[in-house]
């Protein structure tokens, strides 16, 4: 069927005429209406229908209805039409699904169609009212799209909110939102943990709760001035900012401020970083730096003030340190040496080579630095004397202490040489050697002249005895036999001569005794001093009795010595103690205490006599030195000299402690005898 071929136009007119239908009304109704016969031919279409399908007036009538159906639905439509013919009824066409009409210009138009059967003259017709729903559909589509967009927007809004919430809560920084009055609106987990509050405790509180007491009063003002000029900025820049924790302690913080809109209006977002750790680290670092500074200064001070030359090297011997003392002693500036010289620049190469040979017979140690570090490397440190050579070529003796600087257990960081200029020491040493040599020579001479003197004294006193006897003998005879024939003055002359001869005899005796003492080496034996004192008091019994003296002694030890000379020693001391008595009855006491860990005894011979002026303490031990005239106290002035000689011979020393008029204590040391059995008193 050619749907574009118009059918018999007259018939349509006829039908409508027959029906008496008001054609004008039909044509002018705004509802599009089509009348289709059983064959599917449009028998009438009103203006509105022609408009829907884009046809000019009157051109639709006679066309097949399928010409208004898009090609893809056409065959299906024919079937639908037959179905309708079999069961005609009023209904909507294709309800629940899209219906499309095909316009004259080929465009499709969405439509809604209501169908109804009309019978006339045994012929069946279908009346179709058609509505262009493009407009409605567009609106619906738009609504749908808008809805979709809205939905999408809503979706992304919640996503965003969730995301922001997560960011807010997950932020490492504490975040606190406050409103314009300073009340806390929102707070995140980090802020809670910084300040130690729970969320409930903070929400609705004034933010001043997080401000330390010390600055709280000024805080409201600061907050106000921020809200008046809310430029994003850091708070408290350039000074320590502290927050207050719930427990009252303070926490160092850094706070960034930013204006923010809250649901209740303007507010501020404070982002807070707990910088306590950082502050502590800073403080610690500063402290370290200060300490380091101190150490450095100390180090510098030590390096620059020490008289020692300090030269350090790296493991290869390149100088890393050359202190001021080194500069002035060696004449190099440290810039000439540090990093440029190997350590051996100031050593005498001949000495180093010789030392190398000493250290390795096979000559494996050849390089100077190897020689210098060989010993320290095995022993850790070496102190040796070397000759150093200055920049100007002059030399001086030094003592070098070379230390290995270890870096951990195994690796070597370098070497440190601590150097002492021993020029002075060296000169002193030479001087000491010279003096010692001289001393030895003098000693030898002294000993020789002493020997000669003793020899002379001995010979002289010995030889003098003979002529003295020849003078004294006849004088005594003269005195005895011719006394009656002599006048008084002759008698006096002779008396004086006899007394002088006596005195001379005593001098000669004492001198003999003094020069004899120590002339021959006598072997030491154990001597019991208790026994010595018993013998001495027997020898001195006449003097003791005559003076009424009391001579006592403690239990005394055994000493190692020569019994004869020790007898002379004690006899002289006890004798003097009795002789130099004062007005009261003489009391002499001898005691001994162990000294030198029991190796020796210190003896004291104490008296209550006239005492000795301390200025004569040394003099009295010299030969012929006396403090008194013969008229006051007899004597030759040899006794104490002999005592000193005897104590010297026994390897000890003798001295006196006294004051004029207060008695004297003569003390001396004698070696203890290994035999420790003194006899009874
Ligand atoms: P001398 O007894 O022959 O005078 P010494 O050599 O024994 O000679 O003594 C020297 C001097 O030391 C004595 O002259 C005396 O002045 C003084 N002196 C020695 N022993 C004592 C003493 N126990 N008390 C006071 N003076 C003493």
XYZ file of C-alpha atoms and ligand atoms in Angstrom:
708
model
C 0.000 0.000 0.000
C 1.315 3.405 -0.941
C 0.765 5.370 2.130
C 1.517 8.614 0.382
C -1.114 8.179 -2.216
C -4.230 10.141 -1.286
C -7.410 7.960 -1.242
C -10.706 9.105 -2.583
C -11.067 12.586 -1.070
C -14.678 12.777 -1.881
C -15.591 9.901 0.222
C -14.239 11.588 3.336
C -16.140 14.678 2.633
C -19.051 12.503 2.026
C -18.703 10.705 5.324
C -18.433 13.929 7.278
C -21.162 15.487 5.372
C -23.279 12.531 5.991
C -22.588 12.700 9.605
C -23.460 16.327 9.719
C -20.351 16.965 11.714
C -19.468 20.530 12.205
C -16.372 20.566 10.172
C -15.264 24.009 11.202
C -15.392 23.024 14.824
C -13.499 19.811 14.033
C -10.863 21.692 12.089
C -10.356 24.433 14.647
C -10.149 22.388 17.815
C -6.613 22.642 19.195
C -6.540 18.885 19.730
C -5.035 17.035 16.763
C -7.546 14.521 15.463
C -7.238 11.944 12.708
C -9.970 9.788 11.245
C -8.638 6.532 9.748
C -10.557 3.868 7.858
C -10.204 0.138 8.070
C -7.526 0.122 5.395
C -5.453 2.520 7.462
C -6.120 5.481 5.197
C -6.538 8.876 6.796
C -9.982 9.978 5.784
C -9.713 13.251 7.643
C -7.093 15.225 9.624
C -7.746 18.515 11.288
C -5.420 21.557 11.244
C -3.935 20.756 14.599
C -3.069 17.259 13.344
C -1.485 18.631 10.217
C 0.552 20.996 12.401
C 1.745 18.149 14.648
C 2.972 16.225 11.641
C 4.247 19.313 9.758
C 1.948 19.009 6.815
C 0.334 21.769 4.892
C -3.386 22.169 5.251
C -5.361 19.455 3.499
C -2.366 17.343 2.529
C -2.804 14.585 5.096
C -6.200 13.304 4.001
C -5.957 10.208 1.814
C -2.541 9.211 3.109
C -1.897 5.921 4.765
C -1.681 6.292 8.536
C 1.640 4.398 8.463
C 3.161 7.403 6.625
C 3.008 9.171 10.031
C 4.803 6.298 11.765
C 8.626 6.241 11.824
C 9.890 3.545 9.472
C 11.174 1.325 12.273
C 7.700 0.936 13.823
C 5.702 0.727 10.599
C 5.274 -3.025 10.045
C 4.572 -3.451 13.735
C 1.988 -0.714 13.503
C 0.097 -2.504 10.743
C -0.247 -5.502 13.045
C -1.416 -3.293 15.898
C -3.976 -1.719 13.641
C -5.438 -5.141 12.727
C -5.545 -6.094 16.404
C -7.477 -2.935 17.143
C -9.896 -3.682 14.297
C -10.636 -7.030 15.795
C -11.241 -5.686 19.302
C -12.062 -2.042 18.942
C -12.369 0.006 22.134
C -11.448 3.450 23.485
C -7.978 3.407 24.798
C -4.625 5.034 24.844
C -2.214 3.782 22.283
C 1.070 2.385 23.327
C 0.603 3.456 26.902
C 3.680 2.916 29.077
C 5.976 3.324 26.103
C 7.385 5.901 23.783
C 5.311 6.768 20.740
C 6.803 8.661 17.899
C 5.217 10.356 14.925
C 7.020 11.091 11.682
C 6.760 14.639 10.462
C 6.770 15.730 6.873
C 10.273 17.127 7.270
C 11.476 13.651 8.420
C 11.843 14.656 12.069
C 10.258 12.566 14.733
C 7.951 13.982 17.315
C 6.978 12.334 20.603
C 3.210 11.885 20.752
C 0.437 10.480 22.826
C -2.484 8.897 20.966
C -5.977 8.057 22.173
C -7.962 5.673 19.951
C -11.625 5.126 19.584
C -13.804 3.144 17.111
C -16.480 4.826 15.063
C -18.848 2.803 12.847
C -20.679 4.286 9.984
C -22.677 2.524 7.263
C -21.180 -0.818 8.183
C -17.833 0.652 7.810
C -15.524 0.846 10.712
C -13.349 3.870 11.391
C -10.860 4.772 14.009
C -10.650 8.198 15.501
C -7.245 9.056 16.881
C -6.571 12.116 18.965
C -2.889 12.955 18.875
C -1.000 15.130 21.351
C 2.446 16.472 20.670
C 4.229 15.807 23.926
C 7.631 17.189 22.852
C 7.210 20.106 25.185
C 6.080 17.922 28.071
C 8.861 15.464 27.490
C 11.469 18.190 27.275
C 10.246 19.582 30.555
C 10.241 16.109 32.048
C 13.698 15.506 30.762
C 14.869 18.768 32.128
C 13.315 17.971 35.436
C 14.909 14.615 35.373
C 18.280 16.062 34.508
C 17.924 18.689 37.158
C 16.974 16.031 39.583
C 19.892 13.916 38.568
C 22.237 16.836 38.919
C 20.775 17.655 42.240
C 21.214 14.104 43.334
C 24.755 14.070 42.064
C 25.438 17.309 43.796
C 24.017 16.014 47.005
C 26.073 12.929 46.691
C 29.306 14.813 46.147
C 28.385 17.215 48.911
C 28.149 14.401 51.458
C 31.308 12.876 50.038
C 33.020 16.158 50.446
C 31.721 16.605 53.911
C 32.865 13.160 54.840
C 36.214 13.853 53.275
C 36.578 17.150 55.084
C 35.491 15.531 58.314
C 38.141 12.849 57.829
C 40.770 15.472 57.033
C 39.694 17.513 60.012
C 39.797 14.631 62.399
C 42.826 12.980 60.917
C 44.897 16.151 60.917
C 48.106 15.919 62.922
C 47.582 19.520 63.877
C 45.079 20.324 66.536
C 42.184 22.177 64.931
C 39.850 24.334 66.969
C 37.021 26.371 65.463
C 35.671 29.208 67.546
C 32.857 31.598 66.897
C 33.099 35.345 67.089
C 32.569 35.314 70.846
C 35.445 32.894 71.313
C 33.313 29.857 72.044
C 34.638 26.562 70.829
C 32.445 25.233 68.027
C 34.414 22.296 66.725
C 37.548 20.578 67.841
C 39.460 17.661 66.361
C 41.104 14.636 67.936
C 44.621 16.070 67.747
C 43.534 19.178 69.642
C 41.959 17.007 72.328
C 45.136 15.052 72.734
C 47.304 18.195 72.852
C 45.194 19.760 75.593
C 44.099 16.605 77.388
C 40.365 17.430 77.288
C 37.440 15.392 75.989
C 35.273 16.842 73.242
C 32.331 17.338 75.623
C 34.545 19.291 78.005
C 35.587 21.727 75.285
C 32.555 22.278 73.064
C 30.753 25.459 74.030
C 33.613 26.562 76.319
C 35.448 29.806 75.791
C 38.742 29.197 74.049
C 40.511 30.960 76.937
C 40.320 27.637 78.761
C 43.244 26.626 76.522
C 45.292 29.715 77.363
C 47.765 29.757 80.288
C 46.689 31.823 83.314
C 49.585 34.217 82.832
C 48.343 35.501 79.478
C 44.635 34.822 79.768
C 43.685 38.380 80.726
C 45.150 39.847 77.539
C 43.888 37.076 75.308
C 40.336 38.349 74.845
C 41.706 41.643 73.502
C 44.020 39.849 71.122
C 41.131 37.697 69.925
C 38.976 40.783 69.381
C 41.657 42.535 67.379
C 42.101 39.437 65.252
C 38.410 39.246 64.462
C 38.462 42.889 63.403
C 41.319 42.221 60.980
C 41.195 38.516 60.234
C 44.223 38.064 57.981
C 45.517 34.491 58.057
C 48.629 34.577 60.219
C 50.750 32.801 62.791
C 50.043 33.650 66.382
C 52.763 34.800 68.727
C 55.390 34.866 66.020
C 58.873 35.282 67.408
C 58.070 34.276 70.963
C 57.306 31.134 72.866
C 53.612 30.436 72.786
C 52.197 28.164 75.413
C 48.865 26.454 75.716
C 47.289 25.252 78.934
C 46.458 21.608 79.361
C 43.552 20.338 81.423
C 45.958 19.340 84.212
C 47.282 22.916 84.339
C 50.629 22.156 82.770
C 51.759 24.184 79.818
C 52.536 22.964 76.378
C 54.614 24.800 73.773
C 52.515 25.401 70.673
C 52.551 27.071 67.328
C 49.182 28.473 66.292
C 48.004 29.481 62.812
C 44.823 31.568 62.563
C 42.356 31.835 59.685
C 38.928 33.301 59.443
C 36.212 30.733 58.753
C 32.452 30.786 58.229
C 30.606 28.636 60.714
C 26.951 27.661 60.481
C 26.389 30.255 63.194
C 28.306 33.019 61.468
C 31.838 34.310 61.424
C 34.502 32.448 63.341
C 38.146 31.506 63.372
C 40.008 28.289 62.792
C 43.100 27.839 64.902
C 45.515 25.140 63.826
C 47.758 24.162 66.693
C 51.003 22.219 66.580
C 52.490 20.813 69.769
C 56.113 21.865 69.518
C 57.139 20.721 72.983
C 59.372 18.038 71.500
C 60.774 20.474 69.022
C 61.325 23.071 71.760
C 62.984 20.485 73.963
C 65.122 19.382 71.064
C 65.948 23.013 70.364
C 66.825 23.646 73.985
C 68.865 20.469 74.077
C 70.559 21.382 70.846
C 71.281 24.863 72.125
C 72.671 23.389 75.323
C 74.830 20.996 73.335
C 75.968 23.841 71.172
C 76.871 25.866 74.247
C 78.663 22.962 75.799
C 80.432 22.322 72.572
C 81.295 25.977 72.457
C 82.674 25.735 75.985
C 84.601 22.635 75.120
C 85.848 24.298 71.978
C 86.911 27.362 73.884
C 88.577 25.195 76.466
C 90.189 23.268 73.692
C 91.317 26.487 72.049
C 92.542 27.831 75.351
C 94.470 24.673 76.081
C 95.901 24.562 72.598
C 96.983 28.159 72.638
C 98.138 28.474 76.224
C 100.037 25.264 76.686
C 103.784 25.451 76.617
C 103.807 22.062 75.003
C 104.101 21.876 71.282
C 101.054 20.001 70.034
C 101.186 18.566 66.552
C 98.508 16.205 65.294
C 98.342 14.345 62.011
C 95.877 12.273 60.069
C 96.603 8.544 59.680
C 98.906 9.288 56.738
C 101.027 11.744 58.640
C 99.689 14.947 57.138
C 99.639 17.603 59.822
C 96.152 18.553 61.031
C 97.054 20.622 64.093
C 99.992 22.903 64.810
C 99.465 25.000 67.932
C 100.893 28.367 68.895
C 103.681 26.903 70.958
C 104.721 24.880 67.914
C 104.651 27.995 65.772
C 106.887 29.959 68.084
C 109.234 27.090 68.854
C 109.701 25.900 65.280
C 109.326 29.198 63.401
C 106.658 27.941 60.988
C 103.203 29.468 60.673
C 100.523 26.844 61.121
C 99.254 27.670 57.611
C 102.600 26.545 56.224
C 102.329 23.240 57.959
C 98.701 22.174 58.411
C 97.513 20.122 55.452
C 100.808 20.603 53.639
C 103.538 18.856 55.569
C 104.157 15.319 56.622
C 104.965 14.959 60.277
C 108.693 14.352 59.871
C 109.445 17.855 58.579
C 110.923 18.971 61.883
C 112.775 15.785 62.771
C 116.471 15.192 62.199
C 116.421 12.648 59.393
C 119.679 11.052 60.504
C 118.182 10.392 63.925
C 115.019 8.987 62.370
C 116.998 6.684 60.094
C 119.088 5.496 63.018
C 115.927 4.833 65.030
C 114.503 2.955 62.039
C 117.550 0.705 62.031
C 117.160 0.170 65.754
C 113.542 -0.881 65.306
C 114.033 -3.127 62.303
C 117.310 -4.840 61.670
C 116.241 -5.850 58.179
C 115.741 -2.164 57.288
C 112.042 -2.592 56.481
C 111.307 0.655 58.280
C 112.578 3.277 55.923
C 110.003 6.031 55.732
C 110.299 8.617 58.473
C 106.649 8.525 59.428
C 106.672 4.746 59.702
C 109.611 4.927 62.069
C 107.911 7.575 64.192
C 104.657 5.653 64.508
C 106.003 2.121 64.680
C 106.297 1.922 68.440
C 103.157 3.917 69.329
C 101.177 1.684 66.971
C 102.096 -1.403 68.912
C 102.208 0.132 72.400
C 99.736 3.011 72.071
C 102.208 5.669 73.144
C 105.922 6.402 73.039
C 108.018 9.030 74.785
C 111.445 9.677 73.312
C 113.976 12.399 73.041
C 114.716 13.791 69.618
C 116.444 16.742 68.070
C 114.071 19.167 66.361
C 115.100 21.445 63.533
C 113.597 24.910 63.295
C 112.673 26.591 60.032
C 115.915 28.566 60.254
C 117.893 25.333 60.551
C 118.795 25.709 64.232
C 118.287 22.725 66.477
C 117.026 22.023 69.957
C 116.435 18.927 72.051
C 112.828 17.828 72.642
C 110.921 15.118 74.370
C 108.178 13.791 72.096
C 105.232 11.815 73.425
C 103.524 10.262 70.439
C 100.016 8.907 70.938
C 97.795 7.030 68.530
C 94.345 8.601 68.326
C 91.932 5.762 67.850
C 88.527 6.052 66.332
C 86.728 3.136 67.845
C 88.497 -0.116 68.551
C 90.295 -0.701 65.324
C 90.502 2.276 63.054
C 93.064 5.011 63.537
C 91.988 8.641 63.417
C 95.497 10.010 63.498
C 98.417 10.744 65.786
C 99.115 13.361 68.411
C 102.617 14.443 69.299
C 102.982 16.320 72.576
C 106.400 17.898 72.494
C 108.372 19.441 75.305
C 111.333 21.684 74.577
C 113.970 20.246 76.896
C 116.755 22.676 76.011
C 116.744 23.988 79.580
C 116.450 20.546 81.014
C 119.242 19.486 78.780
C 121.461 22.334 79.973
C 120.469 21.642 83.559
C 121.288 18.029 83.078
C 124.717 18.951 81.727
C 125.201 21.319 84.653
C 124.189 18.647 87.146
C 126.594 16.239 85.555
C 129.336 18.816 85.743
C 128.542 19.672 89.372
C 128.391 16.012 90.260
C 131.753 15.397 88.720
C 133.151 18.365 90.619
C 131.527 17.196 93.814
C 132.962 13.764 93.427
C 136.389 15.271 92.893
C 135.998 17.582 95.903
C 134.763 14.702 98.020
C 137.702 12.689 97.041
C 140.006 15.555 97.872
C 138.218 16.108 101.136
C 138.465 12.480 102.073
C 142.122 12.514 101.182
C 142.822 15.682 103.156
C 140.763 14.289 106.041
C 142.827 11.192 106.012
C 145.971 13.287 105.860
C 144.684 15.491 108.643
C 143.803 12.561 110.835
C 147.167 11.083 110.044
C 148.779 14.353 110.926
C 146.715 14.782 114.120
C 147.551 11.293 115.149
C 151.243 11.659 114.417
C 151.386 15.121 115.909
C 149.617 14.171 119.104
C 151.615 10.990 119.306
C 154.913 12.775 118.693
C 153.938 15.658 120.985
C 153.442 13.287 123.892
C 157.170 12.586 124.136
C 158.421 16.195 124.458
C 155.416 17.000 126.667
C 156.477 14.271 129.019
C 160.029 15.694 128.977
C 158.625 19.067 130.008
C 155.977 17.897 132.470
C 158.205 15.322 134.250
C 161.012 17.672 135.309
C 158.479 20.363 136.196
C 156.693 18.004 138.563
C 160.039 16.953 140.024
C 160.991 20.595 140.482
C 157.660 21.210 142.197
C 158.019 18.240 144.560
C 161.735 18.309 145.387
C 162.586 22.009 145.417
C 159.389 23.402 146.815
C 161.015 24.618 150.006
C 163.740 26.511 148.137
C 161.433 28.355 145.792
C 159.851 31.683 146.453
C 156.135 32.200 146.014
C 156.223 33.630 142.506
C 158.517 30.803 141.315
C 156.021 28.368 142.828
C 153.141 30.056 141.008
C 155.032 29.935 137.669
C 155.737 26.267 138.162
C 152.085 25.565 139.161
C 150.845 27.258 135.979
C 153.315 25.347 133.864
C 152.273 22.035 135.407
C 148.579 22.825 134.869
C 149.272 23.812 131.262
C 151.170 20.615 130.684
C 148.222 18.661 132.172
C 145.772 20.399 129.925
C 147.976 19.785 126.949
C 148.160 16.143 127.885
C 144.357 15.923 127.947
C 144.117 17.732 124.600
C 146.566 15.342 123.085
C 144.703 12.358 124.568
C 141.363 13.565 123.241
C 142.806 14.419 119.877
C 144.348 10.989 119.694
C 141.079 9.398 120.574
C 139.214 11.505 117.992
C 141.675 10.755 115.218
C 141.839 7.107 116.122
C 138.053 6.743 115.957
C 137.104 5.330 112.566
C 140.652 4.886 111.402
C 140.170 1.196 111.087
C 137.013 -0.411 109.799
C 135.592 -2.427 112.697
C 132.895 -5.019 112.032
C 129.496 -4.202 113.625
C 128.118 -6.609 116.197
C 124.903 -6.612 118.192
C 125.433 -4.276 121.125
C 123.218 -4.266 124.165
C 122.870 -0.606 125.152
C 121.647 -1.568 128.650
C 125.066 -3.096 129.154
C 126.765 -0.047 127.595
C 125.025 2.236 130.093
C 125.912 0.015 133.021
C 129.565 0.246 131.927
C 129.327 3.996 131.391
C 127.873 4.703 134.827
C 130.648 2.602 136.334
C 133.280 4.623 134.425
C 131.637 7.844 135.525
C 130.905 6.705 139.083
C 133.291 9.209 140.713
C 131.742 12.197 138.894
C 128.230 10.897 139.484
C 128.830 10.411 143.146
C 130.563 13.706 143.572
C 127.725 15.624 141.921
C 124.970 13.524 143.473
C 123.607 12.943 139.962
C 120.812 10.510 139.241
C 121.432 8.563 136.013
C 118.528 6.366 134.861
C 117.455 4.643 131.667
C 114.470 2.791 130.251
C 114.848 -0.787 129.088
C 116.970 -0.199 126.013
C 117.293 -2.157 122.752
C 120.067 -4.003 120.992
C 121.683 -2.043 118.175
C 124.039 -2.999 115.449
C 127.367 -1.243 116.007
C 130.821 -1.083 117.531
C 130.709 -1.531 121.301
C 133.839 0.483 122.060
C 132.834 3.606 120.136
C 129.228 3.299 121.353
C 130.610 3.261 124.898
C 132.530 6.485 124.088
C 129.333 8.009 122.628
C 127.155 7.372 125.675
C 129.962 8.241 128.079
C 130.491 11.651 126.462
C 126.758 12.442 126.425
C 126.043 11.292 129.987
C 129.295 12.963 131.156
C 128.285 16.282 129.551
C 124.779 15.975 131.021
C 126.243 15.716 134.494
C 128.966 18.303 133.855
C 126.737 21.061 132.447
C 124.422 20.954 135.425
C 122.666 23.900 136.882
C 121.882 24.636 140.487
C 119.660 21.656 141.066
C 120.756 18.096 141.457
C 121.565 16.623 138.025
C 119.139 14.113 136.594
C 120.037 12.212 133.456
C 117.664 9.856 131.672
C 118.236 7.714 128.584
C 115.352 6.373 126.472
C 114.797 4.928 122.985
C 111.861 4.640 120.553
C 111.747 2.556 117.386
C 111.711 4.538 114.107
C 111.826 3.816 110.380
C 109.398 0.945 110.730
C 111.457 -0.700 113.436
C 114.665 -0.640 111.416
C 116.284 1.904 113.725
C 116.086 3.341 117.214
C 116.055 6.948 118.182
C 117.857 7.486 121.469
C 117.450 10.475 123.761
C 119.868 11.494 126.475
C 117.981 14.049 128.519
C 119.234 16.247 131.332
C 117.992 19.065 133.589
C 121.163 21.118 133.147
C 121.915 24.614 131.883
C 120.605 24.063 128.353
C 121.971 25.464 125.105
C 121.061 28.562 123.156
C 119.645 27.244 119.821
C 122.030 29.459 117.870
C 124.889 27.153 118.952
C 123.144 23.879 118.014
C 125.470 23.324 115.067
C 128.648 24.769 116.505
C 128.860 22.476 119.504
C 129.419 19.434 117.278
C 132.622 20.937 115.789
C 136.096 20.145 117.097
C 137.335 22.490 119.872
C 134.046 24.412 119.927
C 133.093 25.278 123.504
C 130.582 27.696 124.870
C 132.229 28.187 128.218
C 135.582 29.101 129.680
C 137.716 26.479 131.264
C 137.141 28.140 134.551
C 133.385 27.597 134.317
C 133.392 24.074 132.905
C 136.449 21.946 132.176
C 136.875 20.310 128.778
C 138.632 20.354 125.439
C 135.676 20.830 123.038
C 136.266 17.519 121.354
C 133.577 15.380 123.067
C 130.558 16.230 120.880
C 132.705 16.219 117.709
C 133.697 12.689 118.624
C 130.014 11.793 119.297
C 129.074 13.056 115.843
C 131.872 11.108 114.249
C 130.756 7.912 116.008
C 127.084 8.344 115.068
C 128.168 9.125 111.470
C 130.184 5.935 111.435
C 127.069 4.072 112.464
C 125.149 5.588 109.567
C 122.994 7.790 111.793
C 122.678 11.435 112.722
C 122.791 13.393 115.939
C 121.137 16.657 116.950
C 120.168 18.570 120.040
C 116.924 20.077 121.284
C 117.258 22.606 124.052
C 116.676 26.067 125.397
C 118.954 28.047 127.704
C 118.250 27.085 131.313
C 115.776 24.356 130.433
C 117.888 21.247 130.110
C 118.963 19.530 126.888
C 117.915 16.520 124.864
C 120.560 14.948 122.667
C 118.970 12.652 120.106
C 120.537 10.268 117.632
C 119.559 7.325 115.502
C 121.237 3.920 115.447
C 120.374 0.920 113.321
C 118.454 -1.787 115.150
C 120.175 -5.131 115.575
C 118.574 -8.177 114.046
C 119.326 -9.803 117.412
C 116.522 -8.542 119.595
C 117.510 -9.933 123.000
C 118.672 -7.172 125.265
C 120.108 -8.352 128.530
C 118.317 -7.374 131.736
C 119.011 -4.083 133.416
P 133.457 20.060 126.274
O 132.488 19.194 127.019
O 134.805 19.473 126.346
O 133.340 21.457 126.498
P 131.970 19.148 124.089
O 132.312 18.968 122.660
O 131.625 17.891 124.813
O 133.143 19.907 124.780
O 130.806 20.163 124.255
C 130.830 21.355 123.524
C 130.019 22.394 124.214
O 128.644 22.023 124.182
C 130.257 22.477 125.660
O 131.323 23.331 125.920
C 128.985 22.990 126.225
O 128.986 24.358 126.145
C 127.961 22.457 125.349
N 127.328 21.268 125.959
C 127.602 19.969 125.682
N 126.776 19.159 126.363
C 125.935 19.950 127.080
C 124.840 19.728 127.973
N 124.462 18.495 128.291
N 124.243 20.793 128.531
C 124.606 22.052 128.208
N 125.623 22.339 127.353
C 126.280 21.306 126.795
